[in-house]
mmCIF file of C-alpha atoms in Angstrom:
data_model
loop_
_atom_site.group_PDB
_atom_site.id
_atom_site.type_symbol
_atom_site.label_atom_id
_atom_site.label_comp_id
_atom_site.label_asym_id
_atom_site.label_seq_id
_atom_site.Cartn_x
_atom_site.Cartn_y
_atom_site.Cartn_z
ATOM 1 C CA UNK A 1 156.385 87.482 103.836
ATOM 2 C CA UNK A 2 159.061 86.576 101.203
ATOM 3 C CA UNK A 3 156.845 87.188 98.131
ATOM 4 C CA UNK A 4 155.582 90.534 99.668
ATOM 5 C CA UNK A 5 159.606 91.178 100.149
ATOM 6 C CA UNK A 6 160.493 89.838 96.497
ATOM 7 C CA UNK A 7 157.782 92.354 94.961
ATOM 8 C CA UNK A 8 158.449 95.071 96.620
ATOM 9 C CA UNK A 9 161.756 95.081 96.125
ATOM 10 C CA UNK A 10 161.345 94.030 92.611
ATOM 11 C CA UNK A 11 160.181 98.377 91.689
ATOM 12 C CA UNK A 12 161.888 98.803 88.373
ATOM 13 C CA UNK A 13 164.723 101.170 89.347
ATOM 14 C CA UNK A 14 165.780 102.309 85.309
ATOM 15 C CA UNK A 15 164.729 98.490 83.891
ATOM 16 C CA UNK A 16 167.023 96.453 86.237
ATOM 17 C CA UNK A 17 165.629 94.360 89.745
ATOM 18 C CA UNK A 18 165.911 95.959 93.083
ATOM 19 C CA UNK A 19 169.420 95.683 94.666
ATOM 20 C CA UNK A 20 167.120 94.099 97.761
ATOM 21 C CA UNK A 21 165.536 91.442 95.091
ATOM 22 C CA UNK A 22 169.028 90.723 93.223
ATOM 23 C CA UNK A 23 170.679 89.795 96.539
ATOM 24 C CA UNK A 24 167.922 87.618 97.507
ATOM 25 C CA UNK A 25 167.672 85.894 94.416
ATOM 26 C CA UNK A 26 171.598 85.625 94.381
ATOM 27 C CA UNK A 27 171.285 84.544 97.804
ATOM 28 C CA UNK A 28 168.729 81.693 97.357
ATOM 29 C CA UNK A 29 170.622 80.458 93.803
ATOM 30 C CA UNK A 30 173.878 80.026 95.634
ATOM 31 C CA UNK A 31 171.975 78.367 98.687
ATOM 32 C CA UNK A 32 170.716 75.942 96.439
ATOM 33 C CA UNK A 33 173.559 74.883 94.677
ATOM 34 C CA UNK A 34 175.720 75.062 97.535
ATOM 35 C CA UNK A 35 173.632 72.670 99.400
ATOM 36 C CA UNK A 36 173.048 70.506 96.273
ATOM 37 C CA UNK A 37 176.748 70.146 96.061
ATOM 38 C CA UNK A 38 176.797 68.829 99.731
ATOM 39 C CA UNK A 39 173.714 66.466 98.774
ATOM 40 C CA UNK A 40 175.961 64.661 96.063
ATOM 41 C CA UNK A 41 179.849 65.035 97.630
ATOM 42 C CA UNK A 42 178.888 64.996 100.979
ATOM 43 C CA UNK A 43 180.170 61.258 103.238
ATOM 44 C CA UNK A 44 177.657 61.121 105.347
ATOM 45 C CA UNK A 45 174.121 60.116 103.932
ATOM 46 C CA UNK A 46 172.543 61.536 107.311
ATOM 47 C CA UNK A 47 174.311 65.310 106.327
ATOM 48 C CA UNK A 48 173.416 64.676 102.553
ATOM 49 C CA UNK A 49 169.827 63.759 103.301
ATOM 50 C CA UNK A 50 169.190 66.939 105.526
ATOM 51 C CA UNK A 51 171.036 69.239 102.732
ATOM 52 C CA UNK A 52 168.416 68.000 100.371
ATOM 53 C CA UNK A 53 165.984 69.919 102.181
ATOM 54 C CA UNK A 54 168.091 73.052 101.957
ATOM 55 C CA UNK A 55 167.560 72.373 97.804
ATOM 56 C CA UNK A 56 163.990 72.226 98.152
ATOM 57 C CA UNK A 57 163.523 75.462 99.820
ATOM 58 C CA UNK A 58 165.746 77.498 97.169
ATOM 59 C CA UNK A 59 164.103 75.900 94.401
ATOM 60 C CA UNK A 60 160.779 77.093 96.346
ATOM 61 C CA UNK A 61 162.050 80.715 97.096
ATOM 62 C CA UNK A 62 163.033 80.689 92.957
ATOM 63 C CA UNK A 63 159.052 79.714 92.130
ATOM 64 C CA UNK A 64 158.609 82.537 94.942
ATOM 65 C CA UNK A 65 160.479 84.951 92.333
ATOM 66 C CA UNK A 66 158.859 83.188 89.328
ATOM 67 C CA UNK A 67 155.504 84.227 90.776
ATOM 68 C CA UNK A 68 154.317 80.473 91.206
ATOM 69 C CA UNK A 69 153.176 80.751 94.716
ATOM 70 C CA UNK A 70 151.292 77.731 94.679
ATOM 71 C CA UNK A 71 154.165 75.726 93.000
ATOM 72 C CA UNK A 72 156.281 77.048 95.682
ATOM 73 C CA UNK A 73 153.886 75.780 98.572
ATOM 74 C CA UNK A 74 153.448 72.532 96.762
ATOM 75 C CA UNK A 75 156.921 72.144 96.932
ATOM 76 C CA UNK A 76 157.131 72.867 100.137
ATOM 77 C CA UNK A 77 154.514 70.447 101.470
ATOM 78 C CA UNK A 78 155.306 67.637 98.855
ATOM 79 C CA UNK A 79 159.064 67.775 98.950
ATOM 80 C CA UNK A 80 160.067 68.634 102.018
ATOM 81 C CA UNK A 81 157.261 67.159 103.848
ATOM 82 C CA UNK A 82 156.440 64.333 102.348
ATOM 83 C CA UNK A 83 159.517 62.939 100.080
ATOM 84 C CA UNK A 84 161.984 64.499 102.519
ATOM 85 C CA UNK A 85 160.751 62.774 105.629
ATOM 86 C CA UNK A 86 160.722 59.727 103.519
ATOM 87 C CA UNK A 87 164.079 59.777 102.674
ATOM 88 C CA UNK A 88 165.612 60.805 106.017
ATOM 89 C CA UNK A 89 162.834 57.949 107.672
ATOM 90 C CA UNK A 90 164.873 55.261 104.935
ATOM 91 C CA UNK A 91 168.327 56.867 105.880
ATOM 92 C CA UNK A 92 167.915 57.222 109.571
ATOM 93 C CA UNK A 93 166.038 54.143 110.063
ATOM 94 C CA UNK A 94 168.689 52.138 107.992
ATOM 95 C CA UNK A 95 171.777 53.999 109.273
ATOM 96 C CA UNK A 96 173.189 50.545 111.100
ATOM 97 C CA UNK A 97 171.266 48.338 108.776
ATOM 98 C CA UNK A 98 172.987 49.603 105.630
ATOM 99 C CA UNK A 99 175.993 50.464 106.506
ATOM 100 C CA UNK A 100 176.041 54.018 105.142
ATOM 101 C CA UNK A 101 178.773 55.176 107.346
ATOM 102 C CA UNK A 102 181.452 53.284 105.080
ATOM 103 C CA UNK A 103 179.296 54.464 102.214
ATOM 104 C CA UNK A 104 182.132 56.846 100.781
ATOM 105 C CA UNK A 105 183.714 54.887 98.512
ATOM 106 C CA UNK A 106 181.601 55.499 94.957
ATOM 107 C CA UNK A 107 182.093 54.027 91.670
ATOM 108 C CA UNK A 108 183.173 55.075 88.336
ATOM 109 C CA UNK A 109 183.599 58.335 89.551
ATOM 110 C CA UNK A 110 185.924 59.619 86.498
ATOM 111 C CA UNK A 111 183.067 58.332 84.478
ATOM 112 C CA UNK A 112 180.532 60.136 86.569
ATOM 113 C CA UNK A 113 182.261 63.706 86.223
ATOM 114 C CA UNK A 114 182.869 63.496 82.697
ATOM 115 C CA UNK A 115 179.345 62.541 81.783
ATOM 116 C CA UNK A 116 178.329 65.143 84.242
ATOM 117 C CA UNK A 117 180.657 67.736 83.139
ATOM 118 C CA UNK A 118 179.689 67.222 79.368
ATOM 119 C CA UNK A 119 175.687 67.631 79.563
ATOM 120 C CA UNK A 120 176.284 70.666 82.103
ATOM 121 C CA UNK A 121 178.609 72.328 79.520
ATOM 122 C CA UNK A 122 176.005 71.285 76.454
ATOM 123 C CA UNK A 123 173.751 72.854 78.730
ATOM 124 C CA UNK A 124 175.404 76.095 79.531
ATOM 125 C CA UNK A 125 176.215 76.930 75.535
ATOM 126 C CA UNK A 126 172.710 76.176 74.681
ATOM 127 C CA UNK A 127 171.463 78.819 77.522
ATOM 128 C CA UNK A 128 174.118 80.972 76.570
ATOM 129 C CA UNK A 129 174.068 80.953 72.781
ATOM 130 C CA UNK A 130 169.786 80.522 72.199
ATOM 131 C CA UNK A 131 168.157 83.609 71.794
ATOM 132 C CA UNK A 132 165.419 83.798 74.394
ATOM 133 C CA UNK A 133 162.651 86.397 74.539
ATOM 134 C CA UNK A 134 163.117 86.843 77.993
ATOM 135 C CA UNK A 135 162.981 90.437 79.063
ATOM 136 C CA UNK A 136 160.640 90.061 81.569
ATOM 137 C CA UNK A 137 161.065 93.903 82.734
ATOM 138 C CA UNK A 138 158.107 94.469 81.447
ATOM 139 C CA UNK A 139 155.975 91.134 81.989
ATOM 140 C CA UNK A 140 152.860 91.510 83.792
ATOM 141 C CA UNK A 141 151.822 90.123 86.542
ATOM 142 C CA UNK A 142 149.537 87.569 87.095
ATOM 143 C CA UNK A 143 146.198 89.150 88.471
ATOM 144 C CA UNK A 144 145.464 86.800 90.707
ATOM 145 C CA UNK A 145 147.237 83.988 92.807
ATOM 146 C CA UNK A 146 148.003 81.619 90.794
ATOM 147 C CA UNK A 147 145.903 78.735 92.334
ATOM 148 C CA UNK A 148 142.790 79.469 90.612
ATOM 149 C CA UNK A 149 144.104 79.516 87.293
ATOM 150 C CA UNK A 150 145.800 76.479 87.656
ATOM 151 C CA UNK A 151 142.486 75.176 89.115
ATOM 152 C CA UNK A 152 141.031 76.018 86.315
ATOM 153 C CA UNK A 153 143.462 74.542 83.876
ATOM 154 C CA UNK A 154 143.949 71.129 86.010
ATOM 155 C CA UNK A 155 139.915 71.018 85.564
ATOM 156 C CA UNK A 156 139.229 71.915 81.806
ATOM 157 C CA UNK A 157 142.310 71.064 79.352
ATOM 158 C CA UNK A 158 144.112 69.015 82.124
ATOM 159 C CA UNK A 159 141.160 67.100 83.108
ATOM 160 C CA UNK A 160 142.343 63.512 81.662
ATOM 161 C CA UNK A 161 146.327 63.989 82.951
ATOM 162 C CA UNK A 162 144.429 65.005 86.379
ATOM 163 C CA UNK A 163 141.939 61.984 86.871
ATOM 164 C CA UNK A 164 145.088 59.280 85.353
ATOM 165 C CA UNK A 165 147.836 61.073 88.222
ATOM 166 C CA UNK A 166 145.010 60.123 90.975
ATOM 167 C CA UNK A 167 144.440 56.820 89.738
ATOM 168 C CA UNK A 168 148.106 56.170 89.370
ATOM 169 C CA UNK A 169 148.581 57.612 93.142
ATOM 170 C CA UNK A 170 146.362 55.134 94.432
ATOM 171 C CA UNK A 171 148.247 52.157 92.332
ATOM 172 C CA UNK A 172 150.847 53.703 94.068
ATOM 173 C CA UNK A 173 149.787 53.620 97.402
ATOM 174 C CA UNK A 174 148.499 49.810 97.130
ATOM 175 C CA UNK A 175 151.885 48.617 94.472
ATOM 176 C CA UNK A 176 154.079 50.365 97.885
ATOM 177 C CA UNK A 177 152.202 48.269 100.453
ATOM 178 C CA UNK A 178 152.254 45.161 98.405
ATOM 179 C CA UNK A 179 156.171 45.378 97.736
ATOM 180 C CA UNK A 180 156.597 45.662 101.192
ATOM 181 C CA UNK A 181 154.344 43.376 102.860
ATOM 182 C CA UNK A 182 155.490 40.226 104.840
ATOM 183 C CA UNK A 183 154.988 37.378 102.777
ATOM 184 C CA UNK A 184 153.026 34.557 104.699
ATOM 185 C CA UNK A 185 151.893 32.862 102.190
ATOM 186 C CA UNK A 186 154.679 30.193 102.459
ATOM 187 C CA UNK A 187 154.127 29.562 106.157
ATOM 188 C CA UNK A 188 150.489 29.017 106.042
ATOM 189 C CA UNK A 189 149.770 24.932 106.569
ATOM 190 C CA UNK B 1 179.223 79.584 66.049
ATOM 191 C CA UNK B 2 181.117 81.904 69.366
ATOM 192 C CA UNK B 3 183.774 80.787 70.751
ATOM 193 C CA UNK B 4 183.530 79.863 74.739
ATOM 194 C CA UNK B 5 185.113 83.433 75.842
ATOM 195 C CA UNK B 6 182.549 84.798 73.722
ATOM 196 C CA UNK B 7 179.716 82.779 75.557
ATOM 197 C CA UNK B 8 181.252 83.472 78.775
ATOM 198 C CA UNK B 9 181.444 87.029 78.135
ATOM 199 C CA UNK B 10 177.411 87.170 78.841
ATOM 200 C CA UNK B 11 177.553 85.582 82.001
ATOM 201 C CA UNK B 12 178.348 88.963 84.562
ATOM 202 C CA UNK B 13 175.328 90.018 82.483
ATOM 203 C CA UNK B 14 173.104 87.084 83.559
ATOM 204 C CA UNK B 15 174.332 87.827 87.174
ATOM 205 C CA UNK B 16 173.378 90.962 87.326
ATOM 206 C CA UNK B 17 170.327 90.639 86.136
ATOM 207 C CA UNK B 18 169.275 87.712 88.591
ATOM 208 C CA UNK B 19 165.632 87.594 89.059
ATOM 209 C CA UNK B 20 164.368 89.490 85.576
ATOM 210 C CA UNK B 21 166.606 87.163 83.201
ATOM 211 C CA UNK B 22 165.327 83.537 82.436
ATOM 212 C CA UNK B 23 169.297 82.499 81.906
ATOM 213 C CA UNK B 24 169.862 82.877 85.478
ATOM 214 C CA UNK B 25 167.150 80.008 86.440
ATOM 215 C CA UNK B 26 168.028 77.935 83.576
ATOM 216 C CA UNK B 27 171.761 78.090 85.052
ATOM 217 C CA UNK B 28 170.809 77.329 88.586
ATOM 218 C CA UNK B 29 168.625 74.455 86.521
ATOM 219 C CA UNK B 30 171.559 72.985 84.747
ATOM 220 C CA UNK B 31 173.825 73.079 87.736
ATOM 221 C CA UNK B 32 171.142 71.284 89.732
ATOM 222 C CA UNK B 33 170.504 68.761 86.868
ATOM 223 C CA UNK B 34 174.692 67.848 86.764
ATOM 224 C CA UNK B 35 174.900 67.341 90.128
ATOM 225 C CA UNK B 36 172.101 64.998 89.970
ATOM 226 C CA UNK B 37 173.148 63.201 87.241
ATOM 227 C CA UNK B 38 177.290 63.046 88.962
ATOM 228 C CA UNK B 39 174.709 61.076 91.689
ATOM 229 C CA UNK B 40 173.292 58.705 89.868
ATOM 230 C CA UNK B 41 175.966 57.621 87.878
ATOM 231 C CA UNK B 42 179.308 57.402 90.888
ATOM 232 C CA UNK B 43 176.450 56.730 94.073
ATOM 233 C CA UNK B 44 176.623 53.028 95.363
ATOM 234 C CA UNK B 45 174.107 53.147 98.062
ATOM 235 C CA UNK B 46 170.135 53.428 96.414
ATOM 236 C CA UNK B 47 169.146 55.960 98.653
ATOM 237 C CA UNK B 48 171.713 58.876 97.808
ATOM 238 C CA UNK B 49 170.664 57.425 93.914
ATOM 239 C CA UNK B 50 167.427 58.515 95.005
ATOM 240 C CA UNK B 51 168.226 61.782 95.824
ATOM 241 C CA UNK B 52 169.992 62.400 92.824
ATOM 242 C CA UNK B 53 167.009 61.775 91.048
ATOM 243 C CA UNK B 54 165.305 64.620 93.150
ATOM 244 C CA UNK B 55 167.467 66.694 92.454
ATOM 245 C CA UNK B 56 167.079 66.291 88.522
ATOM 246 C CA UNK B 57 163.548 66.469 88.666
ATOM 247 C CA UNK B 58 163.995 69.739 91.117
ATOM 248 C CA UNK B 59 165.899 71.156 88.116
ATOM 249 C CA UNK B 60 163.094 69.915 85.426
ATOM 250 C CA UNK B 61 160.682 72.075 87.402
ATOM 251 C CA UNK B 62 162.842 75.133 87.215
ATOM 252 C CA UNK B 63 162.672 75.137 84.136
ATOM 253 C CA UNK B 64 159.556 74.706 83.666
ATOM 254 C CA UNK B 65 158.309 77.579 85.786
ATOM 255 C CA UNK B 66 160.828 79.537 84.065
ATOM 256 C CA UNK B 67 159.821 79.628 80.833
ATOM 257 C CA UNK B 68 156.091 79.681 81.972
ATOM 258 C CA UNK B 69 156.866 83.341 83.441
ATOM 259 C CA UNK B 70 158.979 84.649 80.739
ATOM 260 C CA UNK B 71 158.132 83.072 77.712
ATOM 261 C CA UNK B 72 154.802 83.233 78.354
ATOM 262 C CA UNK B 73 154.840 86.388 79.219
ATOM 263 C CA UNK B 74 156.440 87.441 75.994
ATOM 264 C CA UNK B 75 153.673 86.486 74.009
ATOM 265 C CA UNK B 76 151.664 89.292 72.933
ATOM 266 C CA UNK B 77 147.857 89.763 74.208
ATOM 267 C CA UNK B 78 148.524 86.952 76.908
ATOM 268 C CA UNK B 79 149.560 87.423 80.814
ATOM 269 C CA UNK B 80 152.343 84.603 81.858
ATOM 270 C CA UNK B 81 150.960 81.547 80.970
ATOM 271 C CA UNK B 82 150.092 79.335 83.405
ATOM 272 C CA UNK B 83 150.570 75.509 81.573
ATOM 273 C CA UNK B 84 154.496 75.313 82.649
ATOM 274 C CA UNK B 85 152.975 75.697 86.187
ATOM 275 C CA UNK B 86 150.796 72.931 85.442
ATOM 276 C CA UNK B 87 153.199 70.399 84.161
ATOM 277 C CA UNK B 88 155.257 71.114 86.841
ATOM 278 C CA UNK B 89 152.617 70.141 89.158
ATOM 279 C CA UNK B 90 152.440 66.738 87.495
ATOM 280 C CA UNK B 91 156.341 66.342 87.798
ATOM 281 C CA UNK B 92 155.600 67.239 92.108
ATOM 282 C CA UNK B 93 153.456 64.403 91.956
ATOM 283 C CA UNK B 94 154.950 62.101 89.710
ATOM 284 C CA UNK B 95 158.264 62.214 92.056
ATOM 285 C CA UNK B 96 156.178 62.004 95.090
ATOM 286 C CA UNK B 97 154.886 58.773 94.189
ATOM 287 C CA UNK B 98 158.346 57.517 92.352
ATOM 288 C CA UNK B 99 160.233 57.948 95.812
ATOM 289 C CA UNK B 100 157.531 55.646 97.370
ATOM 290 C CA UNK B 101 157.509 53.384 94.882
ATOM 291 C CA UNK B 102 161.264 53.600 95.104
ATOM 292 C CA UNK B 103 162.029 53.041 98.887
ATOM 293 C CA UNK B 104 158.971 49.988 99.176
ATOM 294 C CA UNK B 105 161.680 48.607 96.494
ATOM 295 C CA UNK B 106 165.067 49.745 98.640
ATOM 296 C CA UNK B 107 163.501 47.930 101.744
ATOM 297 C CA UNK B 108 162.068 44.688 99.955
ATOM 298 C CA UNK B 109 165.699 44.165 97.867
ATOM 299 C CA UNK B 110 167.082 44.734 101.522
ATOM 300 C CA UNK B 111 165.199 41.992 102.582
ATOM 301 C CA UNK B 112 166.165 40.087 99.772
ATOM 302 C CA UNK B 113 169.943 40.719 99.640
ATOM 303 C CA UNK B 114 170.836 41.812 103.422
ATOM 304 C CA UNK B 115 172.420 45.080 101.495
ATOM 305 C CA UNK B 116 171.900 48.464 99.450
ATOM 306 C CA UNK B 117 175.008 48.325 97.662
ATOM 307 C CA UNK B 118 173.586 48.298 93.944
ATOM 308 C CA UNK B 119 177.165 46.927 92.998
ATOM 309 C CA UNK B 120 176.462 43.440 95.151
ATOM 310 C CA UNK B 121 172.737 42.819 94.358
ATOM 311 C CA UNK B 122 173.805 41.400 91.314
ATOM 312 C CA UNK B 123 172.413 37.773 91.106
ATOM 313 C CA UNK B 124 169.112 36.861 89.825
ATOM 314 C CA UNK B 125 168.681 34.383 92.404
ATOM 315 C CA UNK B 126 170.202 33.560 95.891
#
């Protein structure tokens, strides 16, 4: 639906996008930050945690415009429903437990926005000053979705990284259930 | 070296060229990747820390797929290249099993310490 949208909107009227594709992607760019901002200012853990999922889905619709369609479901079924649901199961779970209502008060915070402040305006000169090749007007499209090439890829030169990520998932999955097993060995007679 | 109006001069140009310009994602990358980093660094409780970390890896894999269309794509003889896509795949994964890794540890240092607050588990032992 979107990506259908984002291409055919994305016709080259005289080298510039679409005005339909520029508001979308202007759209989704300000979604995303806007709800990022709420993620980090916001009091309430509960609102922060379900803001987080309005970040993941603008930084999906941006793969969407970047052509990564599988990236973008990946995201979509990895962030949102799997490290999402995680989070909110912690925050909502724990919402008495932790006390996050009186969470508000933070720490160093001039600290905080000066660090934060400084890398975001190293970052900003360097994307603003670096000459990148980037006139993608003319870059072609990929073929074909983009799940068989990076099939193909995760198989052949990515075939060591691949096989290490699934046996570090499965460290994973037994290292989470060990941390947060009862321990009975100290009540056993 | 430009001076900062100078730099800032090219930003309406960015803007209006939104989805063809690879500064446009790297900006939406940096601003996710200072908010982020504001979180870790000011949040007490480990779980909002947590998302802060999301959100810098969410920014990491921006970029990622950015250049992978455009840089890629530059390169003569060669459709976008599909390796940034790739890493970024990796990174999915790789925070998919840090935030497990990451909340088994939130709820067994609750158990331990009765509390979140990274500024009060601060003993080695009880």
């Amino acid at each position: 639906m979107i990506p259908s949208l984002a291409s055919a909107a994305a016709l080259p009227a005289h080298g510039g996008p679409g005005v339909l594709s520029l508001g979308l992607f202007l759209a989704l760019a300000l979604a995303t930050v806007v709800s990022a901002g709420i993620v980090v200012f916001s009091r309430n853990l509960l609102y922060a945690g379900f803001s987080l999922a309005g970040t993941f889905f603008g930084v999906a619709g941006l793969f969407v415009f970047l052509r990564a369609d599988f990236l973008a479901a990946g995201q979509v079924l990895v962030y949102v429903g799997g490290i999402l649901v995680l989070i909110l199961f912690a925050v909502m779970f724990s919402r008495d437990l932790f006390g996050v209502r009186e969470e508000g008060q933070r720490t160093n915070r001039f600290f905080g926005a000066l660090v934060a402040t400084c890398a975001f305006f190293a970052i900003l000169q360097a994307i603003l000053t670096l000459p990148f090749p980037a006139s993608a007007g003319e870059a072609p499209l990929l073929a074909e979705p983009s799940a068989g090439a990076l099939g193909r890829i995760l198989l052949s030169r990515y075939l060591l990284a691949f096989e290490a990520v699934s046996v570090l998932l499965l460290a994973v999955l037994v290292a989470a259930l060990h941390i947060v097993r009862k321990d009975t060995r100290g009540k056993q007679p | 070296m430009n001076g900062w109006p100078a730099v800032l001069a090219d930003l309406p140009a960015i803007l209006r060229r939104g989805p063809d310009d690879v500064r446009a994602y790297l900006l939406v990358g940096a601003i996710l990747f200072s908010l982020g980093l504001f979180a870790i660094v000011t949040r007490r409780n480990a779980v909002a820390l947590l998302m802060g970390v999301e959100l810098v890896l969410n920014a990491a894999n921006l970029n990622f797929a950015a250049f992978a269309r455009f840089v890629g794509a530059a390169r003569p003889g060669e459709s976008a290249s599909i390796e940034g896509q790739a890493v970024s795949l990796f990174v999915i994964v790789l925070a998919a099993a840090e935030a497990a890794i990451a909340l088994a540890l939130v709820f067994a240092v609750y158990h331990q310490f009765r509390t979140i607050d990274l500024h009060r588990m601060d003993d080695l032992r009880n």
